[in-house]
Short mmCIF file of C-alpha atoms in Angstrom, two decimals:
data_model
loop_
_atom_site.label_atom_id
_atom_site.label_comp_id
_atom_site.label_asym_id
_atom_site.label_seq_id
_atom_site.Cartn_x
_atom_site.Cartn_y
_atom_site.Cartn_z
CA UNK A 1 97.90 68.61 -113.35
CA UNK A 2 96.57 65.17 -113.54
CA UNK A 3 94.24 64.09 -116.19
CA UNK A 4 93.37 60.97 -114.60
CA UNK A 5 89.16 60.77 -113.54
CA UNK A 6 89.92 61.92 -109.46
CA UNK A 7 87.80 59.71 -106.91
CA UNK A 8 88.07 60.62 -102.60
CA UNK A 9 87.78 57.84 -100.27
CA UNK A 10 87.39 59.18 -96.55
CA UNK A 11 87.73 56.61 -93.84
CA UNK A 12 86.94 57.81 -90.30
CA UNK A 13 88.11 55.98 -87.67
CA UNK A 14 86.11 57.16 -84.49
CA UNK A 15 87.94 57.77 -81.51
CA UNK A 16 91.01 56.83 -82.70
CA UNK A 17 93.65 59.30 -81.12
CA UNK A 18 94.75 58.27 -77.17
CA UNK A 19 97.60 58.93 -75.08
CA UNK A 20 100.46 56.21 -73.61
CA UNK A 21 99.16 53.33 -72.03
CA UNK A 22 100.56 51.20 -68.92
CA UNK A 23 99.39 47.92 -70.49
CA UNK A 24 100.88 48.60 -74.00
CA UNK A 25 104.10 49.56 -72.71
CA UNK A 26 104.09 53.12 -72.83
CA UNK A 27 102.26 52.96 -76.18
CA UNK A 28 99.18 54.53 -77.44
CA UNK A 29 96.65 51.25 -79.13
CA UNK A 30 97.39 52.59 -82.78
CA UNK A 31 100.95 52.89 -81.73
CA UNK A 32 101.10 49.22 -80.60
CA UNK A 33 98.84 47.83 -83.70
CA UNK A 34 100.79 46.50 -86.83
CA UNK A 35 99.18 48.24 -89.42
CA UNK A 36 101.46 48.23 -92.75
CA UNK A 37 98.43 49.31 -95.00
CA UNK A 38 97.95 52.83 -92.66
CA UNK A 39 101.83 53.47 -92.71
CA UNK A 40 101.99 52.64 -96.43
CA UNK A 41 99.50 55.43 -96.87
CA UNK A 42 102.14 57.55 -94.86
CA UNK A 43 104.87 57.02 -96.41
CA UNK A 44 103.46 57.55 -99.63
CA UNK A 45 101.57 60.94 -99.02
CA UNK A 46 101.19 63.53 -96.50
CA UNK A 47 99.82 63.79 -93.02
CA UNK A 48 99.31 66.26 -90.51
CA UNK A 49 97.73 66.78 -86.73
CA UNK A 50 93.68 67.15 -87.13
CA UNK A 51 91.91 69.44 -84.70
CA UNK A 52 88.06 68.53 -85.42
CA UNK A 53 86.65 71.73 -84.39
CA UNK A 54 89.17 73.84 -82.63
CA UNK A 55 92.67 73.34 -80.71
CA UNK A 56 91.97 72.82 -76.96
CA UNK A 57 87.97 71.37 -77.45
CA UNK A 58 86.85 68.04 -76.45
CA UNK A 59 84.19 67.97 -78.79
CA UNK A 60 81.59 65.42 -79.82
CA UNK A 61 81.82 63.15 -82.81
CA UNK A 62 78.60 64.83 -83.65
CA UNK A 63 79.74 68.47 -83.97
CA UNK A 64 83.05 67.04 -85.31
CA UNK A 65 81.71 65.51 -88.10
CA UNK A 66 79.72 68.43 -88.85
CA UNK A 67 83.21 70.76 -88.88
CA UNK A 68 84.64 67.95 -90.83
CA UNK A 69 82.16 67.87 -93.92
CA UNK A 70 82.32 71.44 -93.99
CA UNK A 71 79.42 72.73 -91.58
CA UNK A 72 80.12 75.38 -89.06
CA UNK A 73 78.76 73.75 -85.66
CA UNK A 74 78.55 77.24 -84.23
CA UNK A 75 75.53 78.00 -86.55
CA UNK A 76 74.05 75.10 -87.40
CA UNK A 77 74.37 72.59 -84.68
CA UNK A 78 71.06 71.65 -82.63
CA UNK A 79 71.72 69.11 -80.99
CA UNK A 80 72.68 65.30 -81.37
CA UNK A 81 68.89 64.62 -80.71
CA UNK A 82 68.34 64.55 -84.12
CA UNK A 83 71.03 62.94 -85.64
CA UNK A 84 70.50 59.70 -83.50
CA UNK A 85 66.28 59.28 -84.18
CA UNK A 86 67.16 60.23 -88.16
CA UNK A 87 69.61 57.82 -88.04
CA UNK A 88 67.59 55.06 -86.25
CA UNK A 89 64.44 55.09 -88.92
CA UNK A 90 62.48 57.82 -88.07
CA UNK A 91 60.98 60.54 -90.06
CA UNK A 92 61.08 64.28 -88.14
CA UNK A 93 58.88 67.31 -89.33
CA UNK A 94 59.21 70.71 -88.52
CA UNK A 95 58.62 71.11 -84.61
CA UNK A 96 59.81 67.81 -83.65
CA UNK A 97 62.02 67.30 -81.07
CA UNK A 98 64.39 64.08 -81.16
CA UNK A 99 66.80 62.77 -78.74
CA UNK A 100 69.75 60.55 -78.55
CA UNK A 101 69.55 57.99 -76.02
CA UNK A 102 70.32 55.23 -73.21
CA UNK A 103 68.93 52.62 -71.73
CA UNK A 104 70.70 52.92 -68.53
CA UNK A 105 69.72 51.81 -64.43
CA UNK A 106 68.41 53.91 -62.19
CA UNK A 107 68.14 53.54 -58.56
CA UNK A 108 64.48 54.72 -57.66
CA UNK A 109 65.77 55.21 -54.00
CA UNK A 110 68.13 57.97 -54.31
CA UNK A 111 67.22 58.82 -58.16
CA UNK A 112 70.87 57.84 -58.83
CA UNK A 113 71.76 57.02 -62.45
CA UNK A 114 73.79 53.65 -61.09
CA UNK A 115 74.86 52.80 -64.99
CA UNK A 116 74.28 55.36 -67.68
CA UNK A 117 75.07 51.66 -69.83
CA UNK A 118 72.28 49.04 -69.23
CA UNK A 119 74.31 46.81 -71.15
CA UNK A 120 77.02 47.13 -74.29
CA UNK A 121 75.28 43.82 -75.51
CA UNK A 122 71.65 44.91 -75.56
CA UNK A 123 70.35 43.98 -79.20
CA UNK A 124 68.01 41.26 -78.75
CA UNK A 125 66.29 43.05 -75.31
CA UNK A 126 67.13 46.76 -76.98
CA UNK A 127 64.66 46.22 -79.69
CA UNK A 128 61.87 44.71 -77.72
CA UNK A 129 61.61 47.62 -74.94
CA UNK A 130 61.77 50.17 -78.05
CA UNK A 131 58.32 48.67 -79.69
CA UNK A 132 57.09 48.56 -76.36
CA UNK A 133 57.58 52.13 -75.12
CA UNK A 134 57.16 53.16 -78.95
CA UNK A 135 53.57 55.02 -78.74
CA UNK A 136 52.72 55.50 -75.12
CA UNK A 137 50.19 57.16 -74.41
CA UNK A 138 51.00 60.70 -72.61
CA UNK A 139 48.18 60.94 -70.63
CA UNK A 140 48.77 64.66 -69.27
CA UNK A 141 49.25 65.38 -73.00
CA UNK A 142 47.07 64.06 -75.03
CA UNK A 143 47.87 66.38 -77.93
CA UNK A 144 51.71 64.88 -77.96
CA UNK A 145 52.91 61.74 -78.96
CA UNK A 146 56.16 60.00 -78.51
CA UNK A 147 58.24 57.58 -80.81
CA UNK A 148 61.25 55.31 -79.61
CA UNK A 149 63.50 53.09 -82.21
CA UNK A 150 66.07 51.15 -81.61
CA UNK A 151 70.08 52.18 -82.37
CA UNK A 152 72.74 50.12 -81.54
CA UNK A 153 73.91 48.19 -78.21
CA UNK A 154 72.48 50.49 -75.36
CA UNK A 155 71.44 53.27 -77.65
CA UNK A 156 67.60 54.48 -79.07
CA UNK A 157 66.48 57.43 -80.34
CA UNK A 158 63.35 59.19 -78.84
CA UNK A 159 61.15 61.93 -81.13
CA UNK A 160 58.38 63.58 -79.07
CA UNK A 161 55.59 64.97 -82.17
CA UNK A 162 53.39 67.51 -81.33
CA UNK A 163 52.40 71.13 -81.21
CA UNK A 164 54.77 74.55 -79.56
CA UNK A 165 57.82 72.29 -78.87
CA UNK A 166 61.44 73.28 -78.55
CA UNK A 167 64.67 72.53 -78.61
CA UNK A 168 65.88 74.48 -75.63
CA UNK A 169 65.60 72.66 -72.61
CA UNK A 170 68.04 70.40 -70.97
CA UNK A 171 68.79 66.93 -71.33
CA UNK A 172 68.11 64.41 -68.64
CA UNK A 173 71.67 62.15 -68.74
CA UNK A 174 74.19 62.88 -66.09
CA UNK A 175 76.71 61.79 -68.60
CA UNK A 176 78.72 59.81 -65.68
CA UNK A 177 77.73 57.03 -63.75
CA UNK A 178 76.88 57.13 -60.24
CA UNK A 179 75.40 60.45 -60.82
CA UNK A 180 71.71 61.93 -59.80
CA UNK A 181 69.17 61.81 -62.97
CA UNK A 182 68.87 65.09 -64.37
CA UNK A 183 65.63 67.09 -64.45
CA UNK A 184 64.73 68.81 -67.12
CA UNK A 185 64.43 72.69 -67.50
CA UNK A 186 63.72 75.12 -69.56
CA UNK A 187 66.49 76.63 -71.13
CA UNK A 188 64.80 80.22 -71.80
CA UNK A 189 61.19 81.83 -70.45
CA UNK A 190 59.17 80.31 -73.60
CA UNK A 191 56.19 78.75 -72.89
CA UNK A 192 57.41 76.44 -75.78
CA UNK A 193 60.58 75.67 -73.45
CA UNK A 194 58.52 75.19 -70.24
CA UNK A 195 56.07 72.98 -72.17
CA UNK A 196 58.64 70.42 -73.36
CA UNK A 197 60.72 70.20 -70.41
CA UNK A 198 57.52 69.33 -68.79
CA UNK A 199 57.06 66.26 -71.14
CA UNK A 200 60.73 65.40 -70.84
CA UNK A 201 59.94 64.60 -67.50
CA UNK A 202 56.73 62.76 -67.63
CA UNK A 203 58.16 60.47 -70.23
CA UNK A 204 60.60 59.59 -67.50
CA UNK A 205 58.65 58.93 -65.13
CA UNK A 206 56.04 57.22 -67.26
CA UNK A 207 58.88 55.08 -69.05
CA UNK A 208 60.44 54.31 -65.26
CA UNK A 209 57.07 52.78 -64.51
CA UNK A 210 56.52 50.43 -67.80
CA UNK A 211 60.15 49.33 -67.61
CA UNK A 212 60.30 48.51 -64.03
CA UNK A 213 57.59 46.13 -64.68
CA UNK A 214 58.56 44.65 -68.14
CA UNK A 215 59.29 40.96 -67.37
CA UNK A 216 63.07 41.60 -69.27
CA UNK A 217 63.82 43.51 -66.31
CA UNK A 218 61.93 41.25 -63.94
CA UNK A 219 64.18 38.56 -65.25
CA UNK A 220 67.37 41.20 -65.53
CA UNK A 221 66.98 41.46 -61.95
CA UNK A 222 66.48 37.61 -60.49
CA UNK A 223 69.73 37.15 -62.90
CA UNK A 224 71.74 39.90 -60.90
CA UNK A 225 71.89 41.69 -64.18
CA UNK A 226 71.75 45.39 -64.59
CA UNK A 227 68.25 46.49 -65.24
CA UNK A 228 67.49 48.82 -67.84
CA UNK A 229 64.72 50.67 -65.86
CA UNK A 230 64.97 54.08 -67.71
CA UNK A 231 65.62 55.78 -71.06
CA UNK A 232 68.21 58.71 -70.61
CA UNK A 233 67.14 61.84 -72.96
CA UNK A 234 70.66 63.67 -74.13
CA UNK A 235 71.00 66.61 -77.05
CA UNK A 236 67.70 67.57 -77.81
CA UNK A 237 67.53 68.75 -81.45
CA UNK A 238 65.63 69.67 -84.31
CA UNK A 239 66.75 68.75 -87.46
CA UNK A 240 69.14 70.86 -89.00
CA UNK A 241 68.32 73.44 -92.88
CA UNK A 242 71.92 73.13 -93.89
CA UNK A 243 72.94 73.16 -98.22
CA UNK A 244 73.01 69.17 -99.14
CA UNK A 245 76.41 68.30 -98.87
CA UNK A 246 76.97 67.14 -102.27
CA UNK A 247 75.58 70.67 -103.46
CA UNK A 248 78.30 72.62 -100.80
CA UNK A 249 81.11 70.70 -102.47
CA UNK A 250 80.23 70.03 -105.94
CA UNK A 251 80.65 66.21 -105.61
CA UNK A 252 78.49 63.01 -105.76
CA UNK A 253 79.20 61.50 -102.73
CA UNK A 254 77.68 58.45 -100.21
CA UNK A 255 77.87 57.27 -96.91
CA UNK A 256 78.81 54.31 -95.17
CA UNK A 257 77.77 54.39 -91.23
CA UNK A 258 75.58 52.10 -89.47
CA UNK A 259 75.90 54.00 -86.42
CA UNK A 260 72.37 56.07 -85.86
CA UNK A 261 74.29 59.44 -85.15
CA UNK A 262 76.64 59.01 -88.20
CA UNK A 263 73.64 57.97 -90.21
CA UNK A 264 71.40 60.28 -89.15
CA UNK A 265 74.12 63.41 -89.83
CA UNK A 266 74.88 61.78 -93.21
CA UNK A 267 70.36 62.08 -93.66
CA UNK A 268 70.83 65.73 -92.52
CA UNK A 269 73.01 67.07 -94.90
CA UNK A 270 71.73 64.92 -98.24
CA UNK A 271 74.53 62.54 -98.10
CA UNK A 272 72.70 59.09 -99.96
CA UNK A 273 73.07 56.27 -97.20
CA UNK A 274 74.77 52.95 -98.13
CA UNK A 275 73.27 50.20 -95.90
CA UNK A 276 75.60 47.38 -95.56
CA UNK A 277 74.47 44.07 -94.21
CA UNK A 278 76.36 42.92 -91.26
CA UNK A 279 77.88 46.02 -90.78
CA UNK A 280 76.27 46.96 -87.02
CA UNK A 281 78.29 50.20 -85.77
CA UNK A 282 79.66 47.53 -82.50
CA UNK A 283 82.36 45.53 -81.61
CA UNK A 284 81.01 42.83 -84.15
CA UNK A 285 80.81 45.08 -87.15
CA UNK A 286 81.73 43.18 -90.37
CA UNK A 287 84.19 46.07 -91.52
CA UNK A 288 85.58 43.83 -94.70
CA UNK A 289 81.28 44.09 -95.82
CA UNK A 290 81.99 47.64 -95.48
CA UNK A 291 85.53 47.50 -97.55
CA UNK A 292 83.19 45.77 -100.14
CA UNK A 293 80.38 48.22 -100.00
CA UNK A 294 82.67 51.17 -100.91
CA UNK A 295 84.71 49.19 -103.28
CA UNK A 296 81.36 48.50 -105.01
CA UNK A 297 80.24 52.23 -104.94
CA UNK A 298 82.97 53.86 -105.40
CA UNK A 299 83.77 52.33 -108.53
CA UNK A 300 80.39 53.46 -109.79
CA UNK A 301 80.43 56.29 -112.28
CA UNK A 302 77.74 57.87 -110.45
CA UNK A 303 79.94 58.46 -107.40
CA UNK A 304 83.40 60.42 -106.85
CA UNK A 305 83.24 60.46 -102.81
CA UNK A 306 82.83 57.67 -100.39
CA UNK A 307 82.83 58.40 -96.81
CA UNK A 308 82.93 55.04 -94.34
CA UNK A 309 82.79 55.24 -90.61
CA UNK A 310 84.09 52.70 -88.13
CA UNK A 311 83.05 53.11 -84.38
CA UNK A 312 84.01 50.48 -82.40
CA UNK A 313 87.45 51.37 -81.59
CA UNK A 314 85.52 54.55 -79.89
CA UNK A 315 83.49 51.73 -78.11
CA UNK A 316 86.34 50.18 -76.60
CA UNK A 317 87.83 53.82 -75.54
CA UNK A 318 84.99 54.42 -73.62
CA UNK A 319 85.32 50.59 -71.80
CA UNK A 320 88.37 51.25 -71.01
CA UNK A 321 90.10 48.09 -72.78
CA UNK A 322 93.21 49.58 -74.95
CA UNK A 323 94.08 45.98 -75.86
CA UNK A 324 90.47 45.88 -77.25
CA UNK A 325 91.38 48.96 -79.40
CA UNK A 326 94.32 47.95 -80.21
CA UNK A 327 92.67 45.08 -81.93
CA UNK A 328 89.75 46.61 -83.52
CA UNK A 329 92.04 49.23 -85.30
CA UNK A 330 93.89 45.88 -86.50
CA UNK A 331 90.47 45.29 -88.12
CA UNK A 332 89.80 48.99 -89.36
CA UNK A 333 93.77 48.08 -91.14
CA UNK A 334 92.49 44.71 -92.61
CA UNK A 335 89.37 46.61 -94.33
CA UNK A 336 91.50 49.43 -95.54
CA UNK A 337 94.34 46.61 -97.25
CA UNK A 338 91.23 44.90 -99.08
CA UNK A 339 90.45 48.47 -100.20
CA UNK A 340 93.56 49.55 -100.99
CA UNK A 341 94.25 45.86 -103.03
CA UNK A 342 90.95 45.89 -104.73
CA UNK A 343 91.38 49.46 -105.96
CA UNK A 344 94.90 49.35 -107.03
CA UNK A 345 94.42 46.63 -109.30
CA UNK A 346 91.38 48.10 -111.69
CA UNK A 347 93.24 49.14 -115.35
CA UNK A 348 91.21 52.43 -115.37
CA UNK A 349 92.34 55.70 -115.85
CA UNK A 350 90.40 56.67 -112.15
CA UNK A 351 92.81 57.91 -109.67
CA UNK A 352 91.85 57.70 -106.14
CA UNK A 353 92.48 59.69 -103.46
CA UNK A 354 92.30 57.71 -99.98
CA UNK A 355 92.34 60.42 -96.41
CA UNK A 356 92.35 58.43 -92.87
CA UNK A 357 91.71 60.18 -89.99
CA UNK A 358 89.75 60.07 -86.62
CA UNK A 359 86.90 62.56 -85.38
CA UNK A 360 88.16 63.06 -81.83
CA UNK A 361 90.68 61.79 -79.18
CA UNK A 362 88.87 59.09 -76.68
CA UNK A 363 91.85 57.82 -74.37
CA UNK A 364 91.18 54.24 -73.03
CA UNK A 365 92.44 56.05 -69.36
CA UNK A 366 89.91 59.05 -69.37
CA UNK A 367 87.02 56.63 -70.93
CA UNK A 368 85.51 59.75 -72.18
CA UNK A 369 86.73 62.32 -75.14
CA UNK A 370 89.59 64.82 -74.77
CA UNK A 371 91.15 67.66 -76.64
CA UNK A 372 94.24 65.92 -78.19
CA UNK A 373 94.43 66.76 -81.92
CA UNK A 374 94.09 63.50 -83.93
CA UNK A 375 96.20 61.54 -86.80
CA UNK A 376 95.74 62.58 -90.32
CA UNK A 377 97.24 60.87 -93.82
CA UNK A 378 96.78 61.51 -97.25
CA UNK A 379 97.44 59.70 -100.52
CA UNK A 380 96.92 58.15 -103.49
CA UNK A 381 95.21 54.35 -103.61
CA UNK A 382 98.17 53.72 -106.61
CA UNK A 383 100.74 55.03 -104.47
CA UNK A 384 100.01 53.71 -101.26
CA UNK A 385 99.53 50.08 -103.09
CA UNK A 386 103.08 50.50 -104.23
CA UNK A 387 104.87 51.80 -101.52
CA UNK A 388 102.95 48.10 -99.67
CA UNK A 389 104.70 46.17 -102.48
CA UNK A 390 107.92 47.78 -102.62
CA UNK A 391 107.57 49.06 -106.46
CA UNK A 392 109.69 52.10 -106.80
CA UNK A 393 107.37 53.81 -108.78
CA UNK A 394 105.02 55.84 -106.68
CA UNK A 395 102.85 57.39 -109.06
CA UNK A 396 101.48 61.22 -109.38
CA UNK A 397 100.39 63.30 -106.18
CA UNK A 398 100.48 66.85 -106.16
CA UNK A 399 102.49 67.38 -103.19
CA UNK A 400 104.83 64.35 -103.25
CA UNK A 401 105.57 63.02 -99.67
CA UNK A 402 106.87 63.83 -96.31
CA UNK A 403 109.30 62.16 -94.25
CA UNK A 404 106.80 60.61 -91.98
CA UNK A 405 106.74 56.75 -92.15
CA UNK A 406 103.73 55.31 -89.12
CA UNK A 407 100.53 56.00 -88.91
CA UNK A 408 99.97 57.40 -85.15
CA UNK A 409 99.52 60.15 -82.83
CA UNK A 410 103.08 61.17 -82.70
CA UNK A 411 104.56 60.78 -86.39
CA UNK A 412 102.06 62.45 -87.96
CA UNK A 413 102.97 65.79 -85.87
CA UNK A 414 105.97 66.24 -88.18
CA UNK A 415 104.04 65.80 -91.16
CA UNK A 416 103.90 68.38 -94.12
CA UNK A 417 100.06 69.41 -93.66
CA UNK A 418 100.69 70.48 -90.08
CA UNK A 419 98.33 71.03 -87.32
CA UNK A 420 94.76 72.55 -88.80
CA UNK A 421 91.25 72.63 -87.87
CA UNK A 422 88.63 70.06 -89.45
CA UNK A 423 86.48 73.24 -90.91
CA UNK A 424 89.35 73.01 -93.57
CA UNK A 425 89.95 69.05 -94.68
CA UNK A 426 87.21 69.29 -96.99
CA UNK A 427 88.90 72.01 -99.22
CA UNK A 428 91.84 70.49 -99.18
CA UNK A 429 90.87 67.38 -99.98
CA UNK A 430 89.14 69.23 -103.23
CA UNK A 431 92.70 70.71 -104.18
CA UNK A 432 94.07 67.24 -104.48
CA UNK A 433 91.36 66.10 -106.12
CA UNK A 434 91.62 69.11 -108.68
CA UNK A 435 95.31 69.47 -108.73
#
């Protein structure tokens, strides 16, 4: 056993797992990226096929990152709702009701959700509609009240306040373009149920009204631009009672996620919040401010766990654009080198442990997730940093290496950890940490 002080760095690259593409020549994006730093960490430890929740499930990053920091979604999961308002700025209380949420286009005509999207770049107009729908006035319910904050790109989070609401209804998003706009129903014979399923659906057609006549959509329109006409309501939740996370594992851990539903899971469970400036969850996220951020915390005594979460790569899944990927996990490689550098080269006696994996596979081809288990790699910062530079030396880990040398989709499958569900990475990681 090691008597070096253990650290655990977790970096989560969302969305990262996909399947062959045309354009890449038969490649998947992280099989066509050049990524020395994720192969080092390969090469020098062990990896293994990651099934967030359960083989054969196309699940959510929400629920997966639940499974993955050690929280049964089965029992505890009520919906993304909550995640995305927490995450966003707002405070819930017992009874609210929060949503995660688009600004999308709706065709009033045929009540046809025409781009669940608005717009990807939405963060100087995103802001502005939030304040303004932020508050309305629910006429047929005076005794509720309604909050709206802004996320990310197309993205806000909506918490309705008031008295005998619930949870279980439906959501209003089609969840595919070109699609009719959902109504709203209860999903069980509550009153409570009835009630807020009601309100879903006034807010929509209350926010259809003030949007269609906000002059950024007057000037959307006369642009040919897509107007951003109404707020899709997905996942209702209430915030999940779960043990803090830090308390569950016995660690002192932080988070790095600008994304709102990262954020606002990281909120749920206890996990203290690192903001990083210029660090937006997009395309343009400054992921080396992020490499700095946990470098910076990490190497705090008060810490042994940093978690950082990179999302764009999932972005440019769900466009479509595999050479986009392909690119942005080039980025998500350059932050983990300057992490890996920085690290290696403190004269402590602080071993750390550095696990990369993804949440769920989003193939560029499907735009949307799928079941495909996803790349996982182990090691040591010390190790990995050696293996980079060619030193012979690898330094201690407690189960050595496998014979896997990339870091992608296929490699990893021969690795020594196998194929396993993500309700058990968090124990594991604790035995190399111990061990």
């Amino acid at each position: 056993m090691s008597t070096h002080k253990k650290k655990i760095i977790y970096i989560l690259l969302d969305g990262i797992g996909d399947i062959n593409c045309q354009v890449l020549n038969g490649k998947t994006p992280l099989q066509a990226c050049d990524c020395p730093t994720l192969d080092a960490i390969a090469k020098s430890g062990v990896s293994g096929l990651l099934d967030p929740v359960e083989p054969g499930l196309a699940c959510g990053s929400d629920t997966a990152h639940l499974n993955i920091f050690g929280y049964n979604p089965r029992k505890c999961y009520r919906g993304r709702g909550s995640f995305e308002s927490l995450g966003s700025g707002m405070k819930m209380k017992p009874g609210d009701i929060a949503f995660k949420c688009n600004f999308a286009c709706l065709d009033p005509k045929t009540n046809i959700v025409v781009k669940r999207r608005a717009s990807r770049k939405f963060e100087i107009n995103g802001p502005i509609l939030c304040e303004y729908l932020s508050g309305t006035k629910l006429e047929k319910y005076p005794n509720h009240s309604i909050e709206v904050k802004y996320a990310t790109e197309h993205r806000c989070g909506v918490t309705l306040h008031g008295p005998n609401l619930t949870d279980q209804i439906l959501g209003t998003d089609p969840l595919k373009d070109n699609l009719p706009l959902i109504e709203s129903k209860p999903l069980n014979g509550t009153e409570s149920a009835l009630l807020t399923s009601n309100i879903v659906n006034y807010v929509h057609e209350t926010f259809h009204k003030l949007l269609s006549k906000h002059e950024i959509n007057i000037k959307r329109e006369k642009e040919g631009k897509t107007v951003a006409n109404i707020v899709l309501l997905r996942g209702p939740g209430e915030k999940i009672n779960v043990t803090p996370f830090n308390k569950l594992h016995n660690l002192s851990g932080f988070m790095i996620a600008p994304t709102a539903i990262i954020k606002g899971i990281g909120i749920s469970i206890g996990l203290p919040i690192v903001n990083v400036k210029g660090a937006t969850g997009d395309y343009n996220s400054n992921l080396l401010a992020k490499g700095d951020a946990l470098i910076e915390n990490i190497t705090k005594d008060k810490y042994n766990f940093g978690f950082v979460h990179v999302k764009g790569i999932d972005d440019a899944s769900h466009d479509g654009e595999p050479e986009l990927k392909r690119d942005l996990i080039q980025k998500g490689e350059e932050m983990i080198t300057k992490i890996v550098n920085a690290l290696a080269k403190i004269e402590d006696d602080t071993e750390y442990l550095i696990v990369v994996s993804g949440d769920h596979t989003t193939p560029c081809g499907y735009k949307d997730h799928s079941f495909e288990p996803v790349p996982l790699t182990v090691s040591t910062i010390q190790r990995t940093y050696n293996v980079l530079n060619g030193i012979q030396e690898k330094g201690e880990f407690v189960l050595g290496s496998d014979q896997v040398e990339k870091y992608d989709e296929i490699s990893v499958s021969s690795g020594q950890l196998g194929r396993f569900p993500g309700s058990e990475i968090m124990e594991m990681i604790k035995f190399f940490k111990d061990n």
